[in-house]
Short mmCIF file of C-alpha atoms in Angstrom, two decimals:
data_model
loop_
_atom_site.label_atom_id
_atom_site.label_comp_id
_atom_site.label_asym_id
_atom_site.label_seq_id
_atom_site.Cartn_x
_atom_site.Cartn_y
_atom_site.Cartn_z
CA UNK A 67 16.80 -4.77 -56.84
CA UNK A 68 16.67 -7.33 -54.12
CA UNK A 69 19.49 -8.24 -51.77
CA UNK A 70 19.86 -11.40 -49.89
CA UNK A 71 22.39 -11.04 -47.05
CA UNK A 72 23.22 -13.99 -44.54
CA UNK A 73 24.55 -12.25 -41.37
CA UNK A 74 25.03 -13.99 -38.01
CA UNK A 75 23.34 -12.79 -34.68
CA UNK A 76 23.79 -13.37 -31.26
CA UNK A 77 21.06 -12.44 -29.11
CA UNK A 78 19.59 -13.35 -25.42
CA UNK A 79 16.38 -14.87 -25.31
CA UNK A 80 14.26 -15.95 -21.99
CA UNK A 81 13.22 -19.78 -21.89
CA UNK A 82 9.61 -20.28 -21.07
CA UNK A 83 10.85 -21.76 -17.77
CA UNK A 84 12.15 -18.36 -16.92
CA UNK A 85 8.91 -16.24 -18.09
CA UNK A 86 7.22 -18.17 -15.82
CA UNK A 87 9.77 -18.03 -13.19
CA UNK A 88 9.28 -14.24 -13.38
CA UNK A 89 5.88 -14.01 -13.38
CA UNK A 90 5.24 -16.50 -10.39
CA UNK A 91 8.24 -14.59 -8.60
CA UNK A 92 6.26 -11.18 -8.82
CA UNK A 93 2.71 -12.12 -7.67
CA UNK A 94 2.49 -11.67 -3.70
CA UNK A 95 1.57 -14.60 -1.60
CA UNK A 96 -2.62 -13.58 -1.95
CA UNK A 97 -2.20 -14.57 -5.47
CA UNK A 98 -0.48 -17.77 -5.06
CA UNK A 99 -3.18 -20.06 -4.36
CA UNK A 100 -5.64 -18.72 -7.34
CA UNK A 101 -2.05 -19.41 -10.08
CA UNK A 102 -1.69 -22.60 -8.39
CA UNK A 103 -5.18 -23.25 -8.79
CA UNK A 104 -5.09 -22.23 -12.32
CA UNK A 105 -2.43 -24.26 -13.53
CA UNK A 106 -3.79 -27.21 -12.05
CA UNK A 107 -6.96 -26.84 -14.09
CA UNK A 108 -5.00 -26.85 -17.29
CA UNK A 109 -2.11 -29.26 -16.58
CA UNK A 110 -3.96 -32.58 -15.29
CA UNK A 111 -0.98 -34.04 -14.07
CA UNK A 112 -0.40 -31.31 -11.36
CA UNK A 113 -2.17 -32.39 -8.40
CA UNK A 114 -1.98 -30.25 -4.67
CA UNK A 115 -1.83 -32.92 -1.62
CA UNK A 116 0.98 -35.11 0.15
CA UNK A 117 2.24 -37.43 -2.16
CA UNK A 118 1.87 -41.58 -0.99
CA UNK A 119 5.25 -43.28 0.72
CA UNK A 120 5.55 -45.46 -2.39
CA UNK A 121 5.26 -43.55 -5.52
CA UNK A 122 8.10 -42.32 -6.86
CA UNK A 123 8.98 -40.13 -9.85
CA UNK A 124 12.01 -38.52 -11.48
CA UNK A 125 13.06 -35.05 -13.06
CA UNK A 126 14.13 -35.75 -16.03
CA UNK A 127 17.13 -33.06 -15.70
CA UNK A 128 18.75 -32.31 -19.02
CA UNK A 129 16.10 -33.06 -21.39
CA UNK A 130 15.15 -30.68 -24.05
CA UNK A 131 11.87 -30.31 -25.83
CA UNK A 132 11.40 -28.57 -28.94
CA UNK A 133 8.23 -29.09 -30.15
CA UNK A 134 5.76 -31.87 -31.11
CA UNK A 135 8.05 -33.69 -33.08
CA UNK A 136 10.46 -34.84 -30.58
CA UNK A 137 7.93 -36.39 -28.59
CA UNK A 138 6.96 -39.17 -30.99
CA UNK A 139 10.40 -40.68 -31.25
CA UNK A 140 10.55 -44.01 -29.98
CA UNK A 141 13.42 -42.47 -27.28
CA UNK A 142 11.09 -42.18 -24.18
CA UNK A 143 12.90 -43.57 -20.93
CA UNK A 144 9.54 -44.70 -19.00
CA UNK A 145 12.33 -45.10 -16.03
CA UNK A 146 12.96 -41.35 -15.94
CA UNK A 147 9.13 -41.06 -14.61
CA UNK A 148 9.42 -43.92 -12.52
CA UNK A 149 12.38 -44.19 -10.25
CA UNK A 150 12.85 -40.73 -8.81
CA UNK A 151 11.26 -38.95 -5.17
CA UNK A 152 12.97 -35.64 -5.89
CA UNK A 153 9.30 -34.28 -6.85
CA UNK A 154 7.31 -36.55 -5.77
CA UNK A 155 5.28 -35.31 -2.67
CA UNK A 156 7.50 -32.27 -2.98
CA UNK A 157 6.77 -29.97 0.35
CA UNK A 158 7.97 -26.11 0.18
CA UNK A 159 9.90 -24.92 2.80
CA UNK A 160 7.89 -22.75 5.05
CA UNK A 161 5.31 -25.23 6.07
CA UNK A 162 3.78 -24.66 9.26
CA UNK A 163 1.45 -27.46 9.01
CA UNK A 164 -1.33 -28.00 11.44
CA UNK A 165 -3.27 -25.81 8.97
CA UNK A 166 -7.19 -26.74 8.36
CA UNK A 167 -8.90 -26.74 4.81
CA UNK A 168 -10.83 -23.22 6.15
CA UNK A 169 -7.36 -21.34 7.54
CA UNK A 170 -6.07 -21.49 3.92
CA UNK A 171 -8.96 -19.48 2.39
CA UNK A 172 -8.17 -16.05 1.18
CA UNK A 173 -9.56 -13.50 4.01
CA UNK A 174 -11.48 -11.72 1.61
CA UNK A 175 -14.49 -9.45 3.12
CA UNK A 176 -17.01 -9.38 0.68
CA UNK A 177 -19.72 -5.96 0.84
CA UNK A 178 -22.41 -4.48 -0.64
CA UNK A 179 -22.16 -1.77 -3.24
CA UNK A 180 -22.43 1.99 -2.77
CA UNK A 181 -24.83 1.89 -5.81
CA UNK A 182 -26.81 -1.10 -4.48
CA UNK A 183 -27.08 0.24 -0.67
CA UNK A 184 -28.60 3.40 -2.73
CA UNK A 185 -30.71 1.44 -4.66
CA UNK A 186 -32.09 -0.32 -1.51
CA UNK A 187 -33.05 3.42 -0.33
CA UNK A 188 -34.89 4.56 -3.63
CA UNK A 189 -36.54 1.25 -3.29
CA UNK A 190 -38.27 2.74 0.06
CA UNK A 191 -39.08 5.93 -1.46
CA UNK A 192 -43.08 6.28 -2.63
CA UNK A 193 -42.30 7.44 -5.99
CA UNK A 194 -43.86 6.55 -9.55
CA UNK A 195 -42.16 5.39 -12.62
CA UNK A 196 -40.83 8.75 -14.01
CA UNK A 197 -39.37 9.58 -10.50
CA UNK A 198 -38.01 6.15 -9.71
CA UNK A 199 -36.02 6.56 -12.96
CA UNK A 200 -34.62 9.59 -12.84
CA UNK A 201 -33.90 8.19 -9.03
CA UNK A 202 -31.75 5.15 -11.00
CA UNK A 203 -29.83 7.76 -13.42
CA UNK A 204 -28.95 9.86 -10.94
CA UNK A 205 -27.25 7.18 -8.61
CA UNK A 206 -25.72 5.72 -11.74
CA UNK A 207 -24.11 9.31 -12.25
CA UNK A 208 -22.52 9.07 -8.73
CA UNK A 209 -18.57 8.86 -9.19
CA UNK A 210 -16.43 6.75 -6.90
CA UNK A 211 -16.24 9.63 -3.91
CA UNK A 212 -19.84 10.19 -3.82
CA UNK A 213 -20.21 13.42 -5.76
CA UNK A 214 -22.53 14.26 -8.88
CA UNK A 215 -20.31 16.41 -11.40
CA UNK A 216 -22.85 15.92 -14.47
CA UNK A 217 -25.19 19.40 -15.15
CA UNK A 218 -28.44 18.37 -14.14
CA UNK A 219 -29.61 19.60 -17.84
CA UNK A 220 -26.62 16.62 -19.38
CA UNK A 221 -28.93 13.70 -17.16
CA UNK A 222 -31.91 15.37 -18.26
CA UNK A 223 -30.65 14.86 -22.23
CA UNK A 224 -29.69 11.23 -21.07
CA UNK A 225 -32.94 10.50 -19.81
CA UNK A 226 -34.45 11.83 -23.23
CA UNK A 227 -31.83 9.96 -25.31
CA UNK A 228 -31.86 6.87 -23.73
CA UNK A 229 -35.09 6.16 -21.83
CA UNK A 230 -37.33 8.56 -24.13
CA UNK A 231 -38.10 10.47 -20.59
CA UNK A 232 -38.91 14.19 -21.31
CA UNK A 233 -38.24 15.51 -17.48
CA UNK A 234 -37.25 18.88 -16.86
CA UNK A 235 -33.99 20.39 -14.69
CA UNK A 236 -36.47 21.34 -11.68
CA UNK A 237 -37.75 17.58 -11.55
CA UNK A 238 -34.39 15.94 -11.23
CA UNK A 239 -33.08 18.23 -8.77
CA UNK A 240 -36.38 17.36 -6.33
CA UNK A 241 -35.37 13.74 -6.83
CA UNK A 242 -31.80 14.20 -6.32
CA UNK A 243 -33.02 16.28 -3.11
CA UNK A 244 -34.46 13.44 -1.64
CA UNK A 245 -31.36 11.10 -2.70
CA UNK A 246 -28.97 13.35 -0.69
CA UNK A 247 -31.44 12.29 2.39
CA UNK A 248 -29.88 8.67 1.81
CA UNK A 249 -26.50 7.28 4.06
CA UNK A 250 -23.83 7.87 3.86
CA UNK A 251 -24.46 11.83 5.02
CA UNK A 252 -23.54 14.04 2.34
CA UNK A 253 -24.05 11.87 -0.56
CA UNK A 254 -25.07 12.57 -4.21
CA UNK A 255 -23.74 16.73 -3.48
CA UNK A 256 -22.54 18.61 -6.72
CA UNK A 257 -19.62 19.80 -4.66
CA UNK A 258 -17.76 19.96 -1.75
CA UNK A 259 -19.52 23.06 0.12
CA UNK A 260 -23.05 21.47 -0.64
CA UNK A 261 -21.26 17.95 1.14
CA UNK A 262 -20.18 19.05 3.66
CA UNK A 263 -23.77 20.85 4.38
CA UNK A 264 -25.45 18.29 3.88
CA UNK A 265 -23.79 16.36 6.94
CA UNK A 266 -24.63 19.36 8.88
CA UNK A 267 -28.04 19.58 8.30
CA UNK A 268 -28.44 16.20 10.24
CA UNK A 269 -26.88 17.71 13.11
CA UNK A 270 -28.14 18.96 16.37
CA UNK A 271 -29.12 22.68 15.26
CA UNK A 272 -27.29 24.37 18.15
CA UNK A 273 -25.28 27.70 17.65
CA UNK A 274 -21.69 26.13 16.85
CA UNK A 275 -23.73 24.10 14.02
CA UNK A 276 -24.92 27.09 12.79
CA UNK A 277 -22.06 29.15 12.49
CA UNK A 278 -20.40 26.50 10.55
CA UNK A 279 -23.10 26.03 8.25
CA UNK A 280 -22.50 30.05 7.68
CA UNK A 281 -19.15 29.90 7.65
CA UNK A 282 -19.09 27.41 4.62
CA UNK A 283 -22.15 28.87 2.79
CA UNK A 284 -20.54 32.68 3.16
CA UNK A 285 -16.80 31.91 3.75
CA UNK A 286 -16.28 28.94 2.10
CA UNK A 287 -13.05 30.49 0.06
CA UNK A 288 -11.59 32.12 3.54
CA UNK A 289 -12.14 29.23 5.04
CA UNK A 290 -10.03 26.97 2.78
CA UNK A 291 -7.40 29.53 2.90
CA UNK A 292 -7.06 29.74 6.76
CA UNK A 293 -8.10 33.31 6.93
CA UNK A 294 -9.64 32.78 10.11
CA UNK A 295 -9.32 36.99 11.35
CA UNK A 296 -11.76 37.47 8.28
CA UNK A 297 -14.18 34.82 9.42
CA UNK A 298 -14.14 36.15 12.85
CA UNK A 299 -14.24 39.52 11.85
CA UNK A 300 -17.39 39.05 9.53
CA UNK A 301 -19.18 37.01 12.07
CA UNK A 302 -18.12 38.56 15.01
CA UNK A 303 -17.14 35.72 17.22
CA UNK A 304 -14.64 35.04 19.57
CA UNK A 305 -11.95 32.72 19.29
CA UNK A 306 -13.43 30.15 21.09
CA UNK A 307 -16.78 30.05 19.41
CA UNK A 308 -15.14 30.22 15.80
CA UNK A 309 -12.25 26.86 17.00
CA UNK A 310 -15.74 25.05 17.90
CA UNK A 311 -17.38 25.85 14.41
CA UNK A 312 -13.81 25.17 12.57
CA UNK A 313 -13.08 21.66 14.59
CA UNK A 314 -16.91 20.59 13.64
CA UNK A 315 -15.78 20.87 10.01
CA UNK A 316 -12.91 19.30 10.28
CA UNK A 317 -14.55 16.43 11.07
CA UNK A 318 -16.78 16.07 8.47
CA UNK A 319 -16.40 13.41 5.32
CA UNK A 320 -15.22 15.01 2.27
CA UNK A 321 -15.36 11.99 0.55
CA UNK A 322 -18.88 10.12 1.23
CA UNK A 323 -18.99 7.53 -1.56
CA UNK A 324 -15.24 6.16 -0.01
CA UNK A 325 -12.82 4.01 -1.23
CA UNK A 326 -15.90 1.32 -1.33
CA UNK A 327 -18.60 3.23 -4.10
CA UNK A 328 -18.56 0.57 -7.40
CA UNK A 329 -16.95 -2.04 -5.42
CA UNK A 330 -18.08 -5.44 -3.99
CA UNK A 331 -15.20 -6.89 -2.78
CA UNK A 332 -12.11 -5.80 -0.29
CA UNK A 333 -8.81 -7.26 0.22
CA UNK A 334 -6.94 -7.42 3.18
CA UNK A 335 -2.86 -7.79 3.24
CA UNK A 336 -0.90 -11.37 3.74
CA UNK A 337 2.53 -10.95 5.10
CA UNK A 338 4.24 -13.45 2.55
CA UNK A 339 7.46 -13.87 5.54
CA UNK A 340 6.67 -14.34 9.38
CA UNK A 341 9.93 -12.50 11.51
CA UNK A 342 9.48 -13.48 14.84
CA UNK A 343 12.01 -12.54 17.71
CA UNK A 344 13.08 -15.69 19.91
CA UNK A 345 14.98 -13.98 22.75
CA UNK A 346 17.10 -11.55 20.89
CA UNK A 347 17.47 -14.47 17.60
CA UNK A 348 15.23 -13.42 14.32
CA UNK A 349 13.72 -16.19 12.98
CA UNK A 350 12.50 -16.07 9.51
CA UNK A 351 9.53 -18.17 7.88
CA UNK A 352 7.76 -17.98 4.81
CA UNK A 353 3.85 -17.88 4.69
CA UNK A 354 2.65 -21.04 4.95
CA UNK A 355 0.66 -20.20 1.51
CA UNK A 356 3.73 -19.89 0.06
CA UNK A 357 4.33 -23.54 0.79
CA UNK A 358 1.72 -25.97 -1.14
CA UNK A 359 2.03 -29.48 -1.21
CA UNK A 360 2.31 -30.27 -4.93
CA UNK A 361 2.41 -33.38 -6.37
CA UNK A 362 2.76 -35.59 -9.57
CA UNK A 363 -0.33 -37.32 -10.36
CA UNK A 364 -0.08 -41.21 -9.48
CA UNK A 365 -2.74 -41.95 -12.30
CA UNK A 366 0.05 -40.80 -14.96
CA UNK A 367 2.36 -42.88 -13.74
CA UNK A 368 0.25 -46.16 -14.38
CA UNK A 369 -0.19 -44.80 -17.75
CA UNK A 370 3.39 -45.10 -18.68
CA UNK A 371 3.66 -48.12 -16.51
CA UNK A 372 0.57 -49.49 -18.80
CA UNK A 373 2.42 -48.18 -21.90
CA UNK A 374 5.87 -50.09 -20.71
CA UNK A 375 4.03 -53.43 -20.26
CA UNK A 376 2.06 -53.15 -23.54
CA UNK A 377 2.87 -53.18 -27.20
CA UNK A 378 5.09 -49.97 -27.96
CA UNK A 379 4.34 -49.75 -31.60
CA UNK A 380 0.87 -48.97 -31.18
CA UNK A 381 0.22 -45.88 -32.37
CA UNK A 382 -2.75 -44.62 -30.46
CA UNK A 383 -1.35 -45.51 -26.82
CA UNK A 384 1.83 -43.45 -27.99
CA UNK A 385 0.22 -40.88 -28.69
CA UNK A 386 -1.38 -40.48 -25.31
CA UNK A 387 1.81 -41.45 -23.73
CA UNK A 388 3.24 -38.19 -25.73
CA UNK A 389 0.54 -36.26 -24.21
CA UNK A 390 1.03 -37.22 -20.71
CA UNK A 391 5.35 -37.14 -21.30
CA UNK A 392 4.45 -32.98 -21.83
CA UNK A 393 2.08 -32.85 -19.47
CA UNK A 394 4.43 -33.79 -16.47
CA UNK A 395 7.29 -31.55 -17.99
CA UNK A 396 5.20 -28.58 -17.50
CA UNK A 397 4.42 -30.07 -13.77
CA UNK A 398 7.89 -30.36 -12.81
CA UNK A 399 8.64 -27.07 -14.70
CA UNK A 400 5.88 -25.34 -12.35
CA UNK A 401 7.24 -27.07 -9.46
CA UNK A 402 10.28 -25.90 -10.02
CA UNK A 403 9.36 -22.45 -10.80
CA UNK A 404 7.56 -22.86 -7.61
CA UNK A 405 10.81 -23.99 -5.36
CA UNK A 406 12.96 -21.34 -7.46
CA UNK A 407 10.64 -18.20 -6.00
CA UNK A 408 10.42 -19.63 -2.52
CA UNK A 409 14.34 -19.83 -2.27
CA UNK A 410 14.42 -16.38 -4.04
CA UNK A 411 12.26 -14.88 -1.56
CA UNK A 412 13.87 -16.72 1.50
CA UNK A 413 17.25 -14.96 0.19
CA UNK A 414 16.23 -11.49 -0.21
CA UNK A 415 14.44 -11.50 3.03
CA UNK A 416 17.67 -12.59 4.72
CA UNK A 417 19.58 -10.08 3.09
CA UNK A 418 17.09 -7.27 4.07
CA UNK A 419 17.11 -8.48 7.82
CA UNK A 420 20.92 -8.29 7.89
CA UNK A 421 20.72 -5.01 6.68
CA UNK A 422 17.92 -4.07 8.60
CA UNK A 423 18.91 -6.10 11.62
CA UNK A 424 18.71 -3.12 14.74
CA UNK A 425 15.13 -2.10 13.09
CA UNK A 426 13.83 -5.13 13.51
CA UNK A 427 15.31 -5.70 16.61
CA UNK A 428 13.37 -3.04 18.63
CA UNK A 429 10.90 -1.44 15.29
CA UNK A 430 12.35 2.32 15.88
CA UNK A 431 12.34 4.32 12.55
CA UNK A 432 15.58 5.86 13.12
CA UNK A 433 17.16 2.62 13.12
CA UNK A 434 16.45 2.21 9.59
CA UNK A 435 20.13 2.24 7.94
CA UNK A 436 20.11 3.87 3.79
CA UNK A 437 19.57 0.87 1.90
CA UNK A 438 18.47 0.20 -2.22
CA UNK A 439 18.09 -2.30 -4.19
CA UNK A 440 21.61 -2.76 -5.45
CA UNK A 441 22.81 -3.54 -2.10
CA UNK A 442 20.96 -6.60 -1.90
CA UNK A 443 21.17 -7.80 -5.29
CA UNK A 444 24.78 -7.51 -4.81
CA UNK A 445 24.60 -9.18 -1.48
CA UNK A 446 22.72 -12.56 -2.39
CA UNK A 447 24.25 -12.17 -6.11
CA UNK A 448 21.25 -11.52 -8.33
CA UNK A 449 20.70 -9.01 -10.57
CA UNK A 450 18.63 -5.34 -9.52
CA UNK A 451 15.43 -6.62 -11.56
CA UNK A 452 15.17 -9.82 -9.09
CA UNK A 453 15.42 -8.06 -6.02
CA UNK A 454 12.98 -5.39 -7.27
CA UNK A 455 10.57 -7.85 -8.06
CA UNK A 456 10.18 -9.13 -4.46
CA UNK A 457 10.29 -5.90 -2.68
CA UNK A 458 7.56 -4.16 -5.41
CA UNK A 459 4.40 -6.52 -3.78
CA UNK A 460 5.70 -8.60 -0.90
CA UNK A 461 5.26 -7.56 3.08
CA UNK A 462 6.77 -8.88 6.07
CA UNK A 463 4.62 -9.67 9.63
CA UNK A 464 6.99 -8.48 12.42
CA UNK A 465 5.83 -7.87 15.99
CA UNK A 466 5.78 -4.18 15.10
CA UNK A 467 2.96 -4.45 12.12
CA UNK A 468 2.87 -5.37 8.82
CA UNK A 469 5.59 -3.78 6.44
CA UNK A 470 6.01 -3.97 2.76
CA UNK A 471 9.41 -4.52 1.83
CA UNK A 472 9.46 -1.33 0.06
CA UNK A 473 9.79 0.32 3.16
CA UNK A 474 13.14 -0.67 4.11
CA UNK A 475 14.69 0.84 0.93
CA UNK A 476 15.79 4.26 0.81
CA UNK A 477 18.17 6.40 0.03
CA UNK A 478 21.26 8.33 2.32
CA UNK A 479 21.19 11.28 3.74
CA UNK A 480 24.72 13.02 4.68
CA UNK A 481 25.18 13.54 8.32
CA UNK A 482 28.11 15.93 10.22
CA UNK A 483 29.44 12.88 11.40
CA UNK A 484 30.12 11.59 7.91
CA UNK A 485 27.78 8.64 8.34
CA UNK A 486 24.74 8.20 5.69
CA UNK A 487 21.33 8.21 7.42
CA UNK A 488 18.20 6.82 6.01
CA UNK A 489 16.16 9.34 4.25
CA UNK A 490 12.98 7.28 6.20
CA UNK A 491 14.90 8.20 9.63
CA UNK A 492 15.37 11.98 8.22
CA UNK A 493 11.15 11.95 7.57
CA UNK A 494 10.81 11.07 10.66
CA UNK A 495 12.03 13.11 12.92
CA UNK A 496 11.20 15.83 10.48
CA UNK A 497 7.32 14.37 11.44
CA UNK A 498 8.12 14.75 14.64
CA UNK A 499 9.60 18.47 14.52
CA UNK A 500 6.07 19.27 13.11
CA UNK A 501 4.15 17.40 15.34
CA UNK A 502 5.59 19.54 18.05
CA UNK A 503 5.54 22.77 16.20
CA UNK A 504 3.03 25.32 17.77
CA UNK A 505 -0.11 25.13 15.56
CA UNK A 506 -0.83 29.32 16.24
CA UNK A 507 2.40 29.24 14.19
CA UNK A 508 4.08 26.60 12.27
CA UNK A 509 7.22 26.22 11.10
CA UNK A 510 8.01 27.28 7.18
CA UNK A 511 9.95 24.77 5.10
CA UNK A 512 13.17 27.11 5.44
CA UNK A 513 12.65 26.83 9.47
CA UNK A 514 12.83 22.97 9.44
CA UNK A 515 15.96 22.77 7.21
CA UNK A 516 17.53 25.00 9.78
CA UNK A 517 16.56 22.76 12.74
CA UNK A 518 17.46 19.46 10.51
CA UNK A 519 20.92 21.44 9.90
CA UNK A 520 21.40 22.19 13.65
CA UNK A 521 20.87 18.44 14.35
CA UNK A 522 23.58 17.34 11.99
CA UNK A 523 21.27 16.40 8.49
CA UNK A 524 22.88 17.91 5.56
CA UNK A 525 19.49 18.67 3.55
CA UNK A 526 18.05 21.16 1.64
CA UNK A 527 15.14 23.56 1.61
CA UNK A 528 13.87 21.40 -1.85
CA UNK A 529 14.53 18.38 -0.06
CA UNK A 530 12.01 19.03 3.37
CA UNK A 531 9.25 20.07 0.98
CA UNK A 532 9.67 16.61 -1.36
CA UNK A 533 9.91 14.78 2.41
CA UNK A 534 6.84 17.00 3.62
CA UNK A 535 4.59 15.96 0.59
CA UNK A 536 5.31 12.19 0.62
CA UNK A 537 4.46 12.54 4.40
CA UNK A 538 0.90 14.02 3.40
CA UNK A 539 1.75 17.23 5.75
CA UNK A 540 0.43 20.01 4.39
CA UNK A 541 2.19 23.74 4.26
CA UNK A 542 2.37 25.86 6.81
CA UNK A 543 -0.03 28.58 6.23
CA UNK A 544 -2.95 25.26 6.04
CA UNK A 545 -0.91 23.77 9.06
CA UNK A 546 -2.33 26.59 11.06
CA UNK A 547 -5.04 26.64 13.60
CA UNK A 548 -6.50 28.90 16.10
#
């Protein structure tokens, strides 16, 4: 049997001013201009340029929409859009001005493919049909690094499948022998020994070349392991003739295809803040593509100013007029959204310089002080979510380099003194404890948390190896060189 209960709720619901709040608040300053852009081409009353002296709009604060409805009441205040300069022309803080039409294009470098560069090369080749497409499955079955992981009998059965090719295992491998002939060196291999040959084979043939071709053909496993007494012993070469072979592999590119194989386009970091240093003062700016000059358009205001002079009952010109009344509430909403993440941004960046103030100051690591995100939220008085929406994809220019804010957030590390130190000042002078170590021997994990120790970091053995392995610094035993 059916039950019909009538219960009240009260729940918390984000307004679509605050979704896009949010979402506008997370984007970094690269993305910006292309939402700008994009709301522009939907909302015809959003327009990007300096507004003119005498045109003049209003905000309409405290009105509520609800749907289509309310907009055909009779109730529109054509002064509300017509007697206000609060958005009109409105200028984010941050402008630099100055700026031409070409300085606010997004420094994108655009490239050619991997696979096209490759295709370019089999285009060169003297090959017939049968070759030249097994030539264009095999560089299609090149993954992002560069290598070739399918079984040379799995193309063959794609060739047969797909193109009705019947080829055998012998005649894709002498095509893919010529493809590994292509740049980059040491493309198209089936794994890393063959890669790393492959780049050595276009080498002067002299005898260091030689032994590290043998030494990766016959060793390959010793040689990954740092077993370097069995290499020497097996080869019987000295010390110095083995460090010349070893430091000629080292060299090499393990990764040919790159961080550019599939990809045609490459983006390069824009600080969204500017911290300059004006004789000892920090001064703070926002990018100046944070600061657009949005505007109202002018043409909507003649429409209401046609509408006001006009016959009010007619329905047609109301209807438009109820078109263009929710077209500029989604400008000024956008605008506002707009101010609200500049200001936003502004205040966490201040917060983080106060923090942060002796880093900045002279750029040295240690000067970092243990900082997270409830510190700041608590600081400028927003909640944890804010904050970590600004520091997950924003950077900072300082006259040190480029940081992301992430950086500057970190946890504390215990000290004798009974002061916290940032765990970023604690990897650092644990980088520079290896840096110094003596390569014949390097220090072990337990070694380092002995030296930390002796210098006053309460840290543990656990601790050095998570700090070693976000640093990218390998164990000791690979650490070691002849």
């Amino acid at each position: 049997m059916q039950r019909l209960d009538l219960r009240q709720l009260l729940s918390q619901k984000l307004s679509p001013q605050q979704i896009q709040f949010i979402k506008l608040l997370q984007i970094p300053t690269v993305e910006l201009e292309a939402r700008i852009k994009e709301e522009m081409e939907i909302n015809p009353a959003l327009e990007e340029g300096r507004e003119e002296a005498d045109t003049e709009y209003s905000d309409t604060e405290g009105d509520d929409y609800e749907g289509e409805e309310e907009y055909g009441k009779d109730d529109i205040d054509l002064n509300d859009y017509l007697n206000d300069d609060e958005i009109s022309g409105y200028k984010m803080q941050g402008d630099r001005g100055g700026e031409d039409e070409d300085d606010r294009e997004m420094p994108i470098a655009v490239t050619t493919s991997l696979t096209d560069n490759l295709m370019d090369q089999l285009g060169f080749l003297d090959l017939d049909d049968k070759q030249f497409n097994i030539g264009m499955q095999l560089i299609g079955s090149i993954d992002n690094d560069g290598y070739i992981r399918r079984e040379l009998s799995s193309i063959a059965n794609d060739l047969a499948f797909s193109q009705n090719i019947e080829t055998s295992e012998e005649e894709i491998e002498q095509v893919l022998h010529m493809i590994q002939t292509f740049d980059p060196a040491g493309i198209a291999a089936r794994d890393l020994p063959e890669c790393l040959l492959l780049q050595l084979h276009r080498r002067e043939q002299d005898a260091t070349t030689v032994l590290a071709e043998r030494i990766l053909s016959e060793t390959f496993d010793e040689f990954t392991k740092k077993h370097y007494s069995k290499i020497q012993s097996k080869f019987g070469v000295t010390d110095e003739e083995l460090k010349k072979a070893v430091d000629v592999i080292i060299k090499l590119n393990p990764k040919p295809g790159g961080a550019g194989a599939g990809m045609s386009r490459v983006q390069y970091i824009i600080p969204d803040f500017i911290l300059t240093n004006e004789n000892g003062q920090l001064q703070l700016s926002l990018n100046s593509r944070n600061a657009p000059d949005l505007r109202i358009s002018r043409s909507y205001a003649d429409m209401f100013d046609a509408y006001d002079k006009s016959d009010k009952k007619d329905k047609k010109l109301k209807e438009t007029v109820t078109f263009v009344k929710q077209k500029l509430d989604a400008a000024k909403w956008f605008i506002d959204a707009i101010r609200q993440r500049q200001n936003t941004l502004l205040r966490t960046m201040e917060s983080i310089i106060k923090y942060q103030h002796e880093f900045f100051q002279e750029g040295d690591e240690s000067k970092l002080r243990p900082m997270i995100l409830k510190d700041i939220a608590e600081d400028i008085g927003m909640d944890i979510s804010t904050v970590s929406r600004v520091a997950n994809s924003k950077a900072v220019q300082t006259e040190f380099g480029i940081y992301p804010l992430k950086y500057f957030f970190s946890e504390g590390i215990a000290t004798d003194s009974g002061e916290d130190a940032s765990s970023r000042e604690v990897k650092h002078i644990l980088k520079e404890i290896i840096d110094k170590e003596s390569k014949r021997k390097p220090l072990s994990d337990e070694k380092i948390e002995q030296i930390l120790n002796e210098k006053g970091y309460n840290i543990a053995r656990r601790t050095v190896a998570k700090y070693r392995e976000q640093l990218n610094i390998p164990v000791a035993r690979l650490r070691k060189e002849l």
